[in-house]
Amino acid sequence: MPLRKKLIAGNWKMHKTPAEGARLAAEIVAAVGKEPAVDIVLCPPYTALESVGRAIDGQEVRLGAQNMHPEKNGAFTGECSAEMLRALYVTHVILGHSERRAYFVETDDFINRKVLAALPNQLKPILCVGETLAEREAGQTFAVVQQQVEGGLKGVTAEQITTVIIAYEPVWAIGTGKVATPAQAQEVHAFIRGILAKLYGAARAQKVRILYGGSMKPANAAELLAQPDIDGGLIGGAALDARSFVDLVNAAVAAQ
Ligand code: 13P
């Protein structure tokens, strides 16, 4: 049994109606079978959570949301709480995606509040971090990633950390077709595990899964997933098609 089971998560972003989502989920479920050797999470938009939840009911595929508000309820137009997501059988939630940081001006403090609200509600956070191209070129990759990891995890306890999933998504690789090389990705993943070891001890850090995201496709997945600190993928474009998503699942099974 490996220390960390690989995980393939599909971030559907703002794609798929409830009916389209249910169809895609049903195709994925049919192809991966009853006992996939890796963890699989589908993250449709809020409006398709219910239909996708129904399509994967009773299967070894989990449901994730793409965002969440930290408060329980209240006057927050357009937002959803942890409790609301749990009521739809959501088990995972993507937090701090770079698109939310950039377009919706989410700060590390706000993202941290979401992480702290997700955990007691049995929602596993998928905390996204990653540098922009300008930051990489300025030699700031490690400083940026460190700030995002430490800022996002403030107040997360040693008991809680093993249920947190980190996703390293270099912004310059998202939706661009420009994938990080396995060595570039591994270097940052190892750096993140080092931060976790300092915060929570080496043994716990070894149990935390760190996913890679950014133009991951069946053609480049095997090499990335073979890296010692890459524990899976957070997939955008290639998660919108059953065949490519299932190919990625199979690549993770082969790398497990
Ligand atoms: P792409 O796979 O489309 O590059 O998107 C990655 C991503 O942002 C997943 O959260």
PDB file of C-alpha atoms and ligand atoms in Angstrom:
ATOM      1  CA  MET A   1       0.000   0.000   0.000  1.00  0.00           C
ATOM      2  CA  PRO A   2       1.619   3.282  -1.015  1.00  0.00           C
ATOM      3  CA  LEU A   3       1.805   6.052   1.570  1.00  0.00           C
ATOM      4  CA  ARG A   4      -0.344   8.344  -0.549  1.00  0.00           C
ATOM      5  CA  LYS A   5      -3.099   7.118  -2.855  1.00  0.00           C
ATOM      6  CA  LYS A   6      -3.055   9.053  -6.093  1.00  0.00           C
ATOM      7  CA  LEU A   7      -5.976  11.364  -6.758  1.00  0.00           C
ATOM      8  CA  ILE A   8      -7.347  12.683 -10.037  1.00  0.00           C
ATOM      9  CA  ALA A   9      -9.755  15.597  -9.696  1.00  0.00           C
ATOM     10  CA  GLY A  10     -11.652  17.234 -12.536  1.00  0.00           C
ATOM     11  CA  ASN A  11     -12.260  20.959 -12.220  1.00  0.00           C
ATOM     12  CA  TRP A  12     -15.008  21.582 -14.723  1.00  0.00           C
ATOM     13  CA  LYS A  13     -14.896  25.358 -14.125  1.00  0.00           C
ATOM     14  CA  MET A  14     -17.884  27.128 -15.749  1.00  0.00           C
ATOM     15  CA  HIS A  15     -18.806  24.268 -18.078  1.00  0.00           C
ATOM     16  CA  LYS A  16     -21.670  21.758 -18.278  1.00  0.00           C
ATOM     17  CA  THR A  17     -25.377  22.115 -17.572  1.00  0.00           C
ATOM     18  CA  PRO A  18     -26.904  19.699 -15.051  1.00  0.00           C
ATOM     19  CA  ALA A  19     -27.882  17.295 -17.857  1.00  0.00           C
ATOM     20  CA  GLU A  20     -24.496  17.497 -19.604  1.00  0.00           C
ATOM     21  CA  GLY A  21     -22.725  17.017 -16.294  1.00  0.00           C
ATOM     22  CA  ALA A  22     -24.768  13.964 -15.393  1.00  0.00           C
ATOM     23  CA  ARG A  23     -23.980  12.453 -18.800  1.00  0.00           C
ATOM     24  CA  LEU A  24     -20.254  13.053 -18.455  1.00  0.00           C
ATOM     25  CA  ALA A  25     -20.233  11.676 -14.906  1.00  0.00           C
ATOM     26  CA  ALA A  26     -22.142   8.564 -16.003  1.00  0.00           C
ATOM     27  CA  GLU A  27     -19.625   7.927 -18.785  1.00  0.00           C
ATOM     28  CA  ILE A  28     -16.722   8.306 -16.361  1.00  0.00           C
ATOM     29  CA  VAL A  29     -18.310   6.022 -13.773  1.00  0.00           C
ATOM     30  CA  ALA A  30     -18.981   3.357 -16.407  1.00  0.00           C
ATOM     31  CA  ALA A  31     -15.385   3.473 -17.622  1.00  0.00           C
ATOM     32  CA  VAL A  32     -13.544   3.451 -14.280  1.00  0.00           C
ATOM     33  CA  GLY A  33     -15.519   0.560 -12.798  1.00  0.00           C
ATOM     34  CA  LYS A  34     -16.531  -0.216  -9.231  1.00  0.00           C
ATOM     35  CA  GLU A  35     -13.132  -0.208  -7.573  1.00  0.00           C
ATOM     36  CA  PRO A  36     -10.741   2.270  -9.134  1.00  0.00           C
ATOM     37  CA  ALA A  37      -7.260   1.986  -7.607  1.00  0.00           C
ATOM     38  CA  VAL A  38      -6.980   5.769  -7.236  1.00  0.00           C
ATOM     39  CA  ASP A  39      -9.253   8.437  -5.790  1.00  0.00           C
ATOM     40  CA  ILE A  40     -11.430  10.333  -8.258  1.00  0.00           C
ATOM     41  CA  VAL A  41     -13.236  13.613  -7.602  1.00  0.00           C
ATOM     42  CA  LEU A  42     -15.525  15.491  -9.999  1.00  0.00           C
ATOM     43  CA  CYS A  43     -15.997  19.219  -9.383  1.00  0.00           C
ATOM     44  CA  PRO A  44     -18.873  20.532 -11.504  1.00  0.00           C
ATOM     45  CA  PRO A  45     -20.352  24.023 -11.149  1.00  0.00           C
ATOM     46  CA  TYR A  46     -22.791  24.471  -8.231  1.00  0.00           C
ATOM     47  CA  THR A  47     -25.792  24.071 -10.535  1.00  0.00           C
ATOM     48  CA  ALA A  48     -24.716  20.575 -11.625  1.00  0.00           C
ATOM     49  CA  LEU A  49     -23.742  19.251  -8.166  1.00  0.00           C
ATOM     50  CA  GLU A  50     -27.064  17.572  -7.597  1.00  0.00           C
ATOM     51  CA  SER A  51     -27.347  15.841 -10.980  1.00  0.00           C
ATOM     52  CA  VAL A  52     -23.701  14.729 -10.939  1.00  0.00           C
ATOM     53  CA  GLY A  53     -24.156  13.532  -7.342  1.00  0.00           C
ATOM     54  CA  ARG A  54     -27.019  11.359  -8.515  1.00  0.00           C
ATOM     55  CA  ALA A  55     -24.990   9.996 -11.440  1.00  0.00           C
ATOM     56  CA  ILE A  56     -22.138   8.890  -9.139  1.00  0.00           C
ATOM     57  CA  ASP A  57     -24.314   7.702  -6.258  1.00  0.00           C
ATOM     58  CA  GLY A  58     -23.048   4.390  -4.869  1.00  0.00           C
ATOM     59  CA  GLN A  59     -19.810   4.590  -6.893  1.00  0.00           C
ATOM     60  CA  GLU A  60     -16.221   5.153  -5.835  1.00  0.00           C
ATOM     61  CA  VAL A  61     -16.191   8.631  -7.338  1.00  0.00           C
ATOM     62  CA  ARG A  62     -16.486  11.680  -5.085  1.00  0.00           C
ATOM     63  CA  LEU A  63     -18.141  15.049  -5.556  1.00  0.00           C
ATOM     64  CA  GLY A  64     -16.321  18.355  -5.163  1.00  0.00           C
ATOM     65  CA  ALA A  65     -17.321  22.012  -5.345  1.00  0.00           C
ATOM     66  CA  GLN A  66     -15.194  24.742  -6.899  1.00  0.00           C
ATOM     67  CA  ASN A  67     -15.598  27.310  -4.144  1.00  0.00           C
ATOM     68  CA  MET A  68     -17.353  27.960  -0.850  1.00  0.00           C
ATOM     69  CA  HIS A  69     -18.106  30.870   1.471  1.00  0.00           C
ATOM     70  CA  PRO A  70     -16.610  30.709   4.974  1.00  0.00           C
ATOM     71  CA  GLU A  71     -19.769  31.825   6.812  1.00  0.00           C
ATOM     72  CA  LYS A  72     -22.534  29.420   7.816  1.00  0.00           C
ATOM     73  CA  ASN A  73     -25.288  31.534   6.271  1.00  0.00           C
ATOM     74  CA  GLY A  74     -26.312  35.177   5.945  1.00  0.00           C
ATOM     75  CA  ALA A  75     -26.550  38.058   3.517  1.00  0.00           C
ATOM     76  CA  PHE A  76     -23.887  36.944   1.009  1.00  0.00           C
ATOM     77  CA  THR A  77     -25.636  37.100  -2.347  1.00  0.00           C
ATOM     78  CA  GLY A  78     -24.463  34.470  -4.787  1.00  0.00           C
ATOM     79  CA  GLU A  79     -22.559  32.381  -2.240  1.00  0.00           C
ATOM     80  CA  CYS A  80     -22.865  28.843  -0.820  1.00  0.00           C
ATOM     81  CA  SER A  81     -21.839  27.566   2.619  1.00  0.00           C
ATOM     82  CA  ALA A  82     -20.121  24.353   3.684  1.00  0.00           C
ATOM     83  CA  GLU A  83     -23.367  23.093   5.172  1.00  0.00           C
ATOM     84  CA  MET A  84     -25.200  23.620   1.869  1.00  0.00           C
ATOM     85  CA  LEU A  85     -22.529  21.688  -0.011  1.00  0.00           C
ATOM     86  CA  ARG A  86     -22.580  18.843   2.502  1.00  0.00           C
ATOM     87  CA  ALA A  87     -26.343  18.574   2.021  1.00  0.00           C
ATOM     88  CA  LEU A  88     -25.613  17.725  -1.638  1.00  0.00           C
ATOM     89  CA  TYR A  89     -23.116  15.010  -0.589  1.00  0.00           C
ATOM     90  CA  VAL A  90     -20.112  17.107  -1.546  1.00  0.00           C
ATOM     91  CA  THR A  91     -16.919  15.772   0.068  1.00  0.00           C
ATOM     92  CA  HIS A  92     -14.213  18.024  -1.440  1.00  0.00           C
ATOM     93  CA  VAL A  93     -13.931  21.716  -2.191  1.00  0.00           C
ATOM     94  CA  ILE A  94     -11.423  23.570  -4.367  1.00  0.00           C
ATOM     95  CA  LEU A  95     -10.283  26.701  -2.520  1.00  0.00           C
ATOM     96  CA  GLY A  96      -8.075  29.547  -3.664  1.00  0.00           C
ATOM     97  CA  HIS A  97      -7.961  28.617  -7.333  1.00  0.00           C
ATOM     98  CA  SER A  98      -5.825  31.135  -9.221  1.00  0.00           C
ATOM     99  CA  GLU A  99      -8.837  32.201 -11.286  1.00  0.00           C
ATOM    100  CA  ARG A 100     -10.613  33.178  -8.054  1.00  0.00           C
ATOM    101  CA  ARG A 101      -7.496  34.898  -6.754  1.00  0.00           C
ATOM    102  CA  ALA A 102      -7.154  36.863 -10.008  1.00  0.00           C
ATOM    103  CA  TYR A 103     -10.737  37.618 -11.092  1.00  0.00           C
ATOM    104  CA  PHE A 104     -12.458  37.736  -7.707  1.00  0.00           C
ATOM    105  CA  VAL A 105      -9.564  39.185  -5.736  1.00  0.00           C
ATOM    106  CA  GLU A 106      -9.438  36.429  -3.129  1.00  0.00           C
ATOM    107  CA  THR A 107      -6.689  36.914  -0.567  1.00  0.00           C
ATOM    108  CA  ASP A 108      -4.790  34.315   1.459  1.00  0.00           C
ATOM    109  CA  ASP A 109      -6.705  35.459   4.574  1.00  0.00           C
ATOM    110  CA  PHE A 110     -10.092  34.930   2.946  1.00  0.00           C
ATOM    111  CA  ILE A 111      -9.013  31.576   1.515  1.00  0.00           C
ATOM    112  CA  ASN A 112      -7.729  30.595   4.962  1.00  0.00           C
ATOM    113  CA  ARG A 113     -11.162  31.337   6.478  1.00  0.00           C
ATOM    114  CA  LYS A 114     -12.695  28.992   3.917  1.00  0.00           C
ATOM    115  CA  VAL A 115     -10.193  26.226   4.701  1.00  0.00           C
ATOM    116  CA  LEU A 116     -10.976  26.585   8.415  1.00  0.00           C
ATOM    117  CA  ALA A 117     -14.729  26.472   7.698  1.00  0.00           C
ATOM    118  CA  ALA A 118     -14.510  23.456   5.375  1.00  0.00           C
ATOM    119  CA  LEU A 119     -12.602  21.139   7.728  1.00  0.00           C
ATOM    120  CA  PRO A 120     -15.095  20.903  10.634  1.00  0.00           C
ATOM    121  CA  ASN A 121     -17.828  20.296   8.054  1.00  0.00           C
ATOM    122  CA  GLN A 122     -16.096  17.179   6.707  1.00  0.00           C
ATOM    123  CA  LEU A 123     -15.204  18.901   3.456  1.00  0.00           C
ATOM    124  CA  LYS A 124     -11.676  18.166   2.270  1.00  0.00           C
ATOM    125  CA  PRO A 125     -10.105  21.383   0.989  1.00  0.00           C
ATOM    126  CA  ILE A 126      -8.113  21.269  -2.241  1.00  0.00           C
ATOM    127  CA  LEU A 127      -5.996  24.348  -1.561  1.00  0.00           C
ATOM    128  CA  CYS A 128      -4.574  25.792  -4.800  1.00  0.00           C
ATOM    129  CA  VAL A 129      -1.281  27.653  -4.935  1.00  0.00           C
ATOM    130  CA  GLY A 130       0.991  28.742  -7.748  1.00  0.00           C
ATOM    131  CA  GLU A 131       3.026  31.571  -9.198  1.00  0.00           C
ATOM    132  CA  THR A 132       2.356  33.710 -12.270  1.00  0.00           C
ATOM    133  CA  LEU A 133       4.784  33.849 -15.184  1.00  0.00           C
ATOM    134  CA  ALA A 134       6.049  37.270 -14.051  1.00  0.00           C
ATOM    135  CA  GLU A 135       6.678  35.915 -10.555  1.00  0.00           C
ATOM    136  CA  ARG A 136       8.559  32.887 -11.916  1.00  0.00           C
ATOM    137  CA  GLU A 137      10.674  35.067 -14.170  1.00  0.00           C
ATOM    138  CA  ALA A 138      11.455  37.369 -11.252  1.00  0.00           C
ATOM    139  CA  GLY A 139      12.692  34.378  -9.220  1.00  0.00           C
ATOM    140  CA  GLN A 140       9.804  34.643  -6.754  1.00  0.00           C
ATOM    141  CA  THR A 141       8.253  31.198  -7.235  1.00  0.00           C
ATOM    142  CA  PHE A 142       9.254  29.786  -3.849  1.00  0.00           C
ATOM    143  CA  ALA A 143       8.406  32.962  -1.916  1.00  0.00           C
ATOM    144  CA  VAL A 144       4.951  33.191  -3.524  1.00  0.00           C
ATOM    145  CA  VAL A 145       4.167  29.518  -3.005  1.00  0.00           C
ATOM    146  CA  GLN A 146       5.379  29.631   0.598  1.00  0.00           C
ATOM    147  CA  GLN A 147       3.184  32.621   1.383  1.00  0.00           C
ATOM    148  CA  GLN A 148       0.137  30.974  -0.190  1.00  0.00           C
ATOM    149  CA  VAL A 149       0.693  27.640   1.574  1.00  0.00           C
ATOM    150  CA  GLU A 150       1.384  29.171   4.999  1.00  0.00           C
ATOM    151  CA  GLY A 151      -1.350  31.778   4.586  1.00  0.00           C
ATOM    152  CA  GLY A 152      -3.936  29.225   3.484  1.00  0.00           C
ATOM    153  CA  LEU A 153      -3.126  26.792   6.286  1.00  0.00           C
ATOM    154  CA  LYS A 154      -2.965  29.218   9.221  1.00  0.00           C
ATOM    155  CA  GLY A 155      -4.696  27.591  12.209  1.00  0.00           C
ATOM    156  CA  VAL A 156      -5.015  24.169  10.552  1.00  0.00           C
ATOM    157  CA  THR A 157      -4.062  21.601  13.195  1.00  0.00           C
ATOM    158  CA  ALA A 158      -1.737  18.623  12.899  1.00  0.00           C
ATOM    159  CA  GLU A 159      -4.774  16.329  13.090  1.00  0.00           C
ATOM    160  CA  GLN A 160      -6.499  18.195  10.264  1.00  0.00           C
ATOM    161  CA  ILE A 161      -3.584  18.546   7.865  1.00  0.00           C
ATOM    162  CA  THR A 162      -3.721  14.998   6.501  1.00  0.00           C
ATOM    163  CA  THR A 163      -7.222  15.630   5.159  1.00  0.00           C
ATOM    164  CA  VAL A 164      -6.071  18.748   3.298  1.00  0.00           C
ATOM    165  CA  ILE A 165      -5.020  18.363  -0.334  1.00  0.00           C
ATOM    166  CA  ILE A 166      -2.696  20.920  -1.901  1.00  0.00           C
ATOM    167  CA  ALA A 167      -2.732  21.629  -5.631  1.00  0.00           C
ATOM    168  CA  TYR A 168       0.294  23.279  -7.196  1.00  0.00           C
ATOM    169  CA  GLU A 169      -0.956  25.050 -10.298  1.00  0.00           C
ATOM    170  CA  PRO A 170       1.534  27.401 -11.921  1.00  0.00           C
ATOM    171  CA  VAL A 171      -0.689  30.123 -13.381  1.00  0.00           C
ATOM    172  CA  TRP A 172       1.330  30.203 -16.604  1.00  0.00           C
ATOM    173  CA  ALA A 173       0.468  26.544 -17.236  1.00  0.00           C
ATOM    174  CA  ILE A 174      -3.296  26.811 -16.758  1.00  0.00           C
ATOM    175  CA  GLY A 175      -5.254  26.521 -19.985  1.00  0.00           C
ATOM    176  CA  THR A 176      -2.196  27.498 -21.988  1.00  0.00           C
ATOM    177  CA  GLY A 177      -0.989  24.098 -23.183  1.00  0.00           C
ATOM    178  CA  LYS A 178       2.351  25.044 -21.565  1.00  0.00           C
ATOM    179  CA  VAL A 179       2.821  22.287 -19.002  1.00  0.00           C
ATOM    180  CA  ALA A 180       5.493  22.532 -16.315  1.00  0.00           C
ATOM    181  CA  THR A 181       8.283  20.045 -16.942  1.00  0.00           C
ATOM    182  CA  PRO A 182       8.285  17.110 -14.517  1.00  0.00           C
ATOM    183  CA  ALA A 183      11.452  18.530 -12.952  1.00  0.00           C
ATOM    184  CA  GLN A 184       9.948  22.025 -12.540  1.00  0.00           C
ATOM    185  CA  ALA A 185       6.822  20.590 -10.951  1.00  0.00           C
ATOM    186  CA  GLN A 186       8.692  18.127  -8.716  1.00  0.00           C
ATOM    187  CA  GLU A 187      10.951  20.914  -7.436  1.00  0.00           C
ATOM    188  CA  VAL A 188       7.986  22.956  -6.209  1.00  0.00           C
ATOM    189  CA  HIS A 189       6.105  19.913  -4.877  1.00  0.00           C
ATOM    190  CA  ALA A 190       9.150  18.918  -2.820  1.00  0.00           C
ATOM    191  CA  PHE A 191       9.409  22.508  -1.584  1.00  0.00           C
ATOM    192  CA  ILE A 192       5.745  22.434  -0.502  1.00  0.00           C
ATOM    193  CA  ARG A 193       6.277  19.130   1.317  1.00  0.00           C
ATOM    194  CA  GLY A 194       9.224  20.743   3.061  1.00  0.00           C
ATOM    195  CA  ILE A 195       6.986  23.580   4.291  1.00  0.00           C
ATOM    196  CA  LEU A 196       4.470  21.029   5.544  1.00  0.00           C
ATOM    197  CA  ALA A 197       7.258  19.138   7.331  1.00  0.00           C
ATOM    198  CA  LYS A 198       8.340  22.319   9.103  1.00  0.00           C
ATOM    199  CA  LEU A 199       4.779  23.113  10.124  1.00  0.00           C
ATOM    200  CA  TYR A 200       3.526  19.638  11.002  1.00  0.00           C
ATOM    201  CA  GLY A 201       6.500  17.267  11.156  1.00  0.00           C
ATOM    202  CA  ALA A 202       7.947  15.000   8.483  1.00  0.00           C
ATOM    203  CA  ALA A 203       5.665  12.026   9.136  1.00  0.00           C
ATOM    204  CA  ARG A 204       2.487  14.052   8.664  1.00  0.00           C
ATOM    205  CA  ALA A 205       3.904  15.895   5.651  1.00  0.00           C
ATOM    206  CA  GLN A 206       4.471  12.519   3.994  1.00  0.00           C
ATOM    207  CA  LYS A 207       0.749  11.809   4.216  1.00  0.00           C
ATOM    208  CA  VAL A 208      -0.478  14.991   2.521  1.00  0.00           C
ATOM    209  CA  ARG A 209      -1.324  14.723  -1.148  1.00  0.00           C
ATOM    210  CA  ILE A 210       0.039  17.385  -3.461  1.00  0.00           C
ATOM    211  CA  LEU A 211      -1.586  17.515  -6.906  1.00  0.00           C
ATOM    212  CA  TYR A 212      -0.210  19.125 -10.032  1.00  0.00           C
ATOM    213  CA  GLY A 213      -2.495  21.247 -12.220  1.00  0.00           C
ATOM    214  CA  GLY A 214      -1.922  23.117 -15.465  1.00  0.00           C
ATOM    215  CA  SER A 215      -2.352  21.669 -18.965  1.00  0.00           C
ATOM    216  CA  MET A 216      -2.129  18.111 -17.667  1.00  0.00           C
ATOM    217  CA  LYS A 217      -3.163  15.741 -20.452  1.00  0.00           C
ATOM    218  CA  PRO A 218      -2.950  12.000 -21.122  1.00  0.00           C
ATOM    219  CA  ALA A 219       0.171  12.690 -23.225  1.00  0.00           C
ATOM    220  CA  ASN A 220       2.164  14.313 -20.406  1.00  0.00           C
ATOM    221  CA  ALA A 221       0.590  12.703 -17.328  1.00  0.00           C
ATOM    222  CA  ALA A 222       2.760   9.602 -16.937  1.00  0.00           C
ATOM    223  CA  GLU A 223       5.983  11.577 -16.560  1.00  0.00           C
ATOM    224  CA  LEU A 224       4.462  14.026 -14.090  1.00  0.00           C
ATOM    225  CA  LEU A 225       2.789  11.310 -12.032  1.00  0.00           C
ATOM    226  CA  ALA A 226       6.063   9.373 -11.836  1.00  0.00           C
ATOM    227  CA  GLN A 227       7.652  12.161  -9.768  1.00  0.00           C
ATOM    228  CA  PRO A 228       8.055  11.252  -6.097  1.00  0.00           C
ATOM    229  CA  ASP A 229       6.084  14.224  -4.724  1.00  0.00           C
ATOM    230  CA  ILE A 230       3.352  14.449  -7.371  1.00  0.00           C
ATOM    231  CA  ASP A 231       0.343  12.619  -5.978  1.00  0.00           C
ATOM    232  CA  GLY A 232      -2.186  13.259  -8.698  1.00  0.00           C
ATOM    233  CA  GLY A 233      -3.677  15.946 -10.865  1.00  0.00           C
ATOM    234  CA  LEU A 234      -6.213  18.745 -10.798  1.00  0.00           C
ATOM    235  CA  ILE A 235      -7.453  18.724 -14.357  1.00  0.00           C
ATOM    236  CA  GLY A 236      -9.236  21.513 -16.233  1.00  0.00           C
ATOM    237  CA  GLY A 237      -9.727  21.164 -19.989  1.00  0.00           C
ATOM    238  CA  ALA A 238      -8.971  17.441 -20.178  1.00  0.00           C
ATOM    239  CA  ALA A 239     -11.618  16.740 -17.507  1.00  0.00           C
ATOM    240  CA  LEU A 240     -14.444  17.873 -19.794  1.00  0.00           C
ATOM    241  CA  ASP A 241     -14.198  14.818 -21.998  1.00  0.00           C
ATOM    242  CA  ALA A 242     -14.780  11.341 -20.566  1.00  0.00           C
ATOM    243  CA  ARG A 243     -12.117   9.658 -22.655  1.00  0.00           C
ATOM    244  CA  SER A 244      -9.269  12.009 -21.753  1.00  0.00           C
ATOM    245  CA  PHE A 245     -10.298  12.120 -18.092  1.00  0.00           C
ATOM    246  CA  VAL A 246     -10.423   8.339 -17.883  1.00  0.00           C
ATOM    247  CA  ASP A 247      -7.034   8.142 -19.627  1.00  0.00           C
ATOM    248  CA  LEU A 248      -5.683  10.387 -16.873  1.00  0.00           C
ATOM    249  CA  VAL A 249      -7.229   8.131 -14.224  1.00  0.00           C
ATOM    250  CA  ASN A 250      -5.562   5.159 -15.898  1.00  0.00           C
ATOM    251  CA  ALA A 251      -2.230   6.977 -15.982  1.00  0.00           C
ATOM    252  CA  ALA A 252      -2.555   7.540 -12.228  1.00  0.00           C
ATOM    253  CA  VAL A 253      -3.406   3.873 -11.673  1.00  0.00           C
ATOM    254  CA  ALA A 254      -0.302   2.883 -13.640  1.00  0.00           C
ATOM    255  CA  ALA A 255       1.847   5.307 -11.618  1.00  0.00           C
ATOM    256  CA  GLN A 256       0.411   4.210  -8.250  1.00  0.00           C
TER     257      GLN A 256
HETATM  258  P1  13P B   1      -6.132  23.168 -17.445  1.00  0.00           P
HETATM  259  O1  13P B   1      -5.972  21.682 -17.191  1.00  0.00           O
HETATM  260  O2  13P B   1      -7.233  23.480 -18.397  1.00  0.00           O
HETATM  261  O3  13P B   1      -4.838  23.825 -17.750  1.00  0.00           O
HETATM  262  O4  13P B   1      -6.636  23.803 -16.031  1.00  0.00           O
HETATM  263  C1  13P B   1      -5.974  23.478 -14.869  1.00  0.00           C
HETATM  264  C2  13P B   1      -6.747  24.006 -13.722  1.00  0.00           C
HETATM  265  O5  13P B   1      -6.868  25.200 -13.543  1.00  0.00           O
HETATM  266  C3  13P B   1      -7.377  23.033 -12.820  1.00  0.00           C
HETATM  267  O6  13P B   1      -7.861  23.645 -11.671  1.00  0.00           O
END
